[in-house]
Structure formats: C-alpha cells, structure tokens
Coordinates of N, CA and C in Angstrom, one line a residue:
M1217 N 49.6 125.0 84.4 CA 49.6 126.3 83.9 C 49.6 126.4 82.4
K1218 N 48.8 127.3 81.9 CA 48.8 127.5 80.4 C 50.1 128.1 79.9
P1219 N 50.4 127.7 78.6 CA 51.6 128.4 78.0 C 51.3 129.9 78.0
G1220 N 52.4 130.7 78.1 CA 52.2 132.1 78.1 C 51.8 132.7 79.4
R1221 N 51.6 131.9 80.4 CA 51.3 132.4 81.8 C 52.5 132.1 82.7
Q1222 N 52.9 133.1 83.4 CA 54.1 132.9 84.2 C 53.8 133.0 85.7
G1223 N 52.5 132.9 86.1 CA 52.1 133.0 87.5 C 52.0 134.5 87.9
I1224 N 52.2 134.7 89.2 CA 51.9 136.0 89.8 C 53.3 136.6 90.2
L1225 N 53.4 137.9 89.8 CA 54.5 138.7 90.1 C 54.1 139.5 91.3
S1226 N 55.0 139.6 92.3 CA 54.8 140.4 93.5 C 55.8 141.5 93.4
L1227 N 55.3 142.8 93.5 CA 56.2 143.9 93.4 C 55.8 144.9 94.5
S1228 N 56.8 145.4 95.2 CA 56.6 146.3 96.3 C 57.5 147.6 96.0
I1229 N 56.9 148.7 95.9 CA 57.6 149.9 95.6 C 57.4 150.9 96.8
K1230 N 58.5 151.2 97.5 CA 58.4 151.9 98.8 C 58.6 153.4 98.7
D1231 N 59.2 153.9 97.6 CA 59.4 155.3 97.6 C 59.1 155.9 96.2
K1232 N 58.8 157.2 96.2 CA 58.4 157.9 95.0 C 59.5 157.8 93.9
G1233 N 60.7 157.9 94.2 CA 61.8 157.8 93.2 C 61.8 156.5 92.5
A1234 N 61.6 155.4 93.2 CA 61.5 154.1 92.6 C 60.3 153.9 91.7
L1235 N 59.1 154.5 92.2 CA 57.9 154.4 91.5 C 58.0 155.2 90.2
Y1236 N 58.6 156.4 90.3 CA 58.8 157.3 89.1 C 59.7 156.5 88.1
A1237 N 60.8 155.9 88.5 CA 61.7 155.2 87.6 C 61.0 154.0 86.9
A1238 N 60.0 153.4 87.6 CA 59.4 152.2 87.0 C 58.2 152.4 86.2
Y1239 N 57.5 153.6 86.5 CA 56.2 153.8 85.8 C 56.3 154.3 84.4
M1240 N 55.4 153.8 83.6 CA 55.4 154.1 82.1 C 54.1 154.9 81.8
P1241 N 54.0 156.2 81.9 CA 52.8 156.9 81.7 C 52.5 157.0 80.2
F1242 N 53.5 156.7 79.3 CA 53.3 156.8 77.9 C 52.6 155.6 77.3
V1243 N 52.3 154.6 78.1 CA 51.7 153.4 77.6 C 50.2 153.4 77.9
K1244 N 49.4 153.0 76.9 CA 47.9 153.0 77.1 C 47.6 152.2 78.3
N1245 N 46.8 152.8 79.2 CA 46.4 152.2 80.5 C 47.5 152.3 81.6
G1246 N 48.7 152.8 81.2 CA 49.8 152.8 82.1 C 50.5 151.5 82.2
G1247 N 51.7 151.5 82.8 CA 52.4 150.3 82.9 C 53.6 150.5 83.8
L1248 N 54.3 149.4 84.1 CA 55.4 149.4 85.0 C 56.6 148.6 84.5
F1249 N 57.8 149.0 84.8 CA 59.0 148.2 84.6 C 59.1 147.3 85.8
I1250 N 59.3 146.0 85.6 CA 59.5 145.1 86.7 C 60.8 144.4 86.6
P1251 N 61.7 144.7 87.6 CA 63.0 144.0 87.5 C 62.8 142.5 87.8
T1252 N 63.3 141.7 86.9 CA 63.2 140.2 87.0 C 64.2 139.5 86.2
N1253 N 64.7 138.4 86.6 CA 65.6 137.6 85.8 C 64.9 136.5 85.1
K1254 N 63.6 136.3 85.4 CA 62.8 135.3 84.7 C 62.7 135.7 83.3
S1255 N 62.6 134.6 82.4 CA 62.4 135.0 81.0 C 61.0 135.0 80.6
Y1256 N 60.6 136.0 79.9 CA 59.2 136.2 79.4 C 59.3 136.5 77.9
Q1257 N 58.1 136.2 77.3 CA 58.0 136.5 75.9 C 57.0 137.7 75.7
L1258 N 57.2 138.5 74.6 CA 56.3 139.6 74.4 C 54.9 139.0 74.2
G1259 N 54.0 139.7 74.8 CA 52.6 139.2 74.7 C 52.1 138.3 75.8
D1260 N 53.1 137.8 76.6 CA 52.7 137.0 77.8 C 51.8 137.8 78.7
E1261 N 50.8 137.1 79.3 CA 49.9 137.8 80.2 C 50.5 137.5 81.6
V1262 N 50.5 138.5 82.5 CA 51.0 138.4 83.8 C 49.9 139.0 84.8
F1263 N 50.0 138.5 86.0 CA 49.2 139.1 87.1 C 50.1 139.6 88.2
M1264 N 49.9 140.8 88.6 CA 50.8 141.4 89.6 C 50.0 141.7 90.9
L1265 N 50.7 141.6 92.0 CA 50.2 142.1 93.2 C 51.2 143.2 93.6
L1266 N 50.7 144.4 93.5 CA 51.5 145.6 93.7 C 51.3 146.2 95.0
T1267 N 52.3 146.5 95.8 CA 52.2 147.2 97.0 C 52.9 148.5 96.8
L1268 N 52.2 149.6 97.0 CA 52.7 151.0 96.8 C 52.9 151.6 98.2
M1269 N 54.1 152.2 98.3 CA 54.4 153.0 99.5 C 54.2 152.1 100.8
D1270 N 53.4 152.7 101.7 CA 53.2 152.0 102.9 C 51.8 151.4 103.0
E1271 N 51.2 151.2 101.9 CA 49.8 150.7 101.9 C 49.8 149.3 102.4
G1272 N 48.8 148.9 103.2 CA 48.7 147.6 103.8 C 48.2 146.6 102.8
E1273 N 47.4 147.0 101.8 CA 46.8 146.0 100.9 C 47.5 146.0 99.6
K1274 N 47.5 144.9 99.0 CA 48.2 144.7 97.6 C 47.1 145.0 96.6
L1275 N 47.6 145.7 95.5 CA 46.7 146.1 94.4 C 46.8 145.0 93.3
P1276 N 45.8 144.3 93.0 CA 45.9 143.3 92.0 C 45.8 143.9 90.6
V1277 N 46.7 143.6 89.7 CA 46.8 144.2 88.4 C 47.1 143.2 87.3
A1278 N 46.2 143.0 86.3 CA 46.5 142.2 85.2 C 47.3 143.0 84.2
G1279 N 48.1 142.3 83.4 CA 48.9 143.1 82.4 C 49.4 142.1 81.3
R1280 N 50.2 142.8 80.4 CA 50.7 142.0 79.3 C 52.2 142.5 79.1
I1281 N 53.1 141.6 78.8 CA 54.5 142.0 78.5 C 54.6 142.8 77.2
I1282 N 55.1 144.0 77.2 CA 55.2 144.8 76.0 C 56.7 145.0 75.6
W1283 N 57.6 144.7 76.5 CA 59.0 144.6 76.1 C 59.8 143.9 77.2
T1284 N 61.0 143.5 76.8 CA 61.9 142.8 77.8 C 63.3 143.5 77.7
T1285 N 64.0 143.6 78.8 CA 65.3 144.1 78.8 C 66.2 142.9 79.3
P1286 N 66.9 142.3 78.4 CA 67.6 141.1 78.7 C 68.9 141.4 79.6
K1287 N 69.4 140.3 80.2 CA 70.7 140.5 81.0 C 71.7 141.0 80.0
G1288 N 72.6 141.9 80.5 CA 73.7 142.4 79.7 C 73.3 143.4 78.7
A1289 N 72.1 144.0 78.8 CA 71.7 145.0 77.9 C 72.6 146.2 77.8
Q1290 N 72.6 146.9 76.7 CA 73.5 148.1 76.6 C 73.2 149.1 77.6
G1291 N 74.2 149.9 78.0 CA 74.0 151.0 78.9 C 73.7 150.6 80.3
S1292 N 74.1 149.3 80.7 CA 73.9 148.8 82.0 C 72.4 148.9 82.5
R1293 N 71.5 148.8 81.6 CA 70.1 148.9 82.0 C 69.7 147.7 82.9
A1294 N 68.8 147.9 83.8 CA 68.3 146.9 84.6 C 67.6 145.8 83.8
T1295 N 67.8 144.5 84.2 CA 67.2 143.4 83.5 C 65.7 143.3 84.0
G1296 N 64.8 143.2 83.1 CA 63.4 143.1 83.5 C 62.4 143.2 82.4
I1297 N 61.2 143.5 82.7 CA 60.1 143.4 81.7 C 59.3 144.7 81.8
G1298 N 58.7 145.1 80.7 CA 57.7 146.2 80.7 C 56.3 145.6 80.6
V1299 N 55.5 145.9 81.6 CA 54.2 145.4 81.7 C 53.1 146.5 81.4
Q1300 N 52.3 146.3 80.4 CA 51.2 147.3 80.2 C 50.0 146.8 81.0
F1301 N 49.4 147.7 81.8 CA 48.2 147.4 82.5 C 47.1 147.0 81.6
S1302 N 46.3 146.0 82.0 CA 45.1 145.7 81.3 C 44.0 146.8 81.6
D1303 N 43.0 146.9 80.8 CA 42.0 147.9 81.1 C 40.9 147.3 82.0
Q1304 N 41.1 146.0 82.4 CA 40.1 145.4 83.3 C 39.9 146.1 84.6
D1305 N 40.9 146.8 85.1 CA 40.7 147.4 86.5 C 40.1 148.8 86.3
G1306 N 39.8 149.2 85.1 CA 39.2 150.6 84.9 C 40.2 151.7 85.2
G1307 N 41.4 151.5 85.1 CA 42.4 152.5 85.4 C 42.8 152.7 86.9
N1308 N 42.3 151.8 87.7 CA 42.5 151.9 89.2 C 44.0 152.0 89.5
A1309 N 44.8 151.1 89.0 CA 46.3 151.1 89.2 C 46.9 152.3 88.7
R1310 N 46.6 152.7 87.5 CA 47.2 153.9 86.9 C 46.8 155.2 87.7
N1311 N 45.6 155.3 88.1 CA 45.2 156.5 88.9 C 45.9 156.5 90.3
K1312 N 46.0 155.4 90.9 CA 46.7 155.4 92.2 C 48.2 155.8 92.1
I1313 N 48.8 155.2 91.0 CA 50.2 155.6 90.8 C 50.4 157.0 90.5
E1314 N 49.5 157.5 89.6 CA 49.6 158.9 89.2 C 49.3 159.9 90.3
T1315 N 48.5 159.5 91.3 CA 48.2 160.3 92.4 C 49.5 160.4 93.3
Y1316 N 50.2 159.3 93.5 CA 51.5 159.3 94.2 C 52.5 160.2 93.5
L1317 N 52.5 160.2 92.2 CA 53.5 160.9 91.4 C 53.1 162.3 90.9
A1318 N 52.0 162.8 91.5 CA 51.5 164.1 91.0 C 52.6 165.1 91.0
G1319 N 52.8 165.8 89.9 CA 53.9 166.8 89.8 C 55.2 166.2 89.3
A1320 N 55.5 165.0 89.5 CA 56.8 164.4 89.1 C 56.8 163.9 87.7
L1321 N 55.6 163.6 87.1 CA 55.6 163.1 85.8 C 56.1 164.0 84.7
Q1322 N 56.1 165.3 85.0 CA 56.6 166.3 84.0 C 58.1 166.5 84.1
A1323 N 58.7 165.8 85.1 CA 60.2 165.9 85.3 C 60.9 165.3 84.2
E1324 N 62.2 165.8 84.0 CA 63.0 165.3 83.0 C 64.0 164.2 83.4
R1325 N 63.8 163.7 84.6 CA 64.7 162.7 85.2 C 64.6 161.4 84.4
P1326 N 65.8 160.7 84.2 CA 65.7 159.4 83.5 C 65.0 158.4 84.3
T1327 N 64.4 157.4 83.6 CA 63.7 156.3 84.2 C 64.3 155.0 83.7
H1328 N 63.8 153.9 84.1 CA 64.2 152.6 83.6 C 63.8 152.4 82.2
T1329 N 62.8 153.2 81.7 CA 62.3 153.0 80.4 C 62.6 154.1 79.4
M1330 N 63.1 155.2 79.8 CA 63.4 156.3 78.8 C 64.7 156.9 79.1

C-alpha cells in the first residue's frame, strides 16, 4: 500500500437523521463525517463504499481527508474524519445524498461538523 492510502472505508447510513448529521454540504463536491478510531493525516486519499438507507448497492466514492476529530476532542465530539468527495464521480454521491435530505439541509439542527 502506498503511503497516504488507508484502504477502503465502508460506511452504512440507515436513516435521514444520521445522514444529516454526517453530511457536509458546505464543502466543495460535498463530504461526509466518518466516525473512526483509525488515525489519518490531512490530505490522505480514501476510498469509501457508501450504503445509503435501504439501497442494495454500495456507492463507490473517492475522497480526501480535510479534517480530523481526535479522541477526547472538546465538547464530546465524535472521533472521526471529514472526507471531501472527489470530483471524479461527477457529483453522483452528493446528488444522491441531497435527494435524500431534500428540505432538511436548511434546518438549524446541529451536526457532527457544525
């Protein structure tokens, strides 16, 4: 494995509340917060297999680490990473997520990222 590559992340999000809390609409191409205890560096490239709601197929998404929340972070934040979607998939992952979240993105509820 090349340095900077951490293999494949598998993420399954089963409900809108969890998807809302993890999604980052303010990031170019969109992105997700992924809870993990693995250690990553900013700029690491990752590949995700994303399962949304009850879909049978996994959505392959390439991305890059744009921030990390370490263990023991202030405010009891969940440990994990922020992954910005690559533009390789032409916005496919972002469009699918935003379709599920239609109407919820204007809400003022807190998320893992804000």
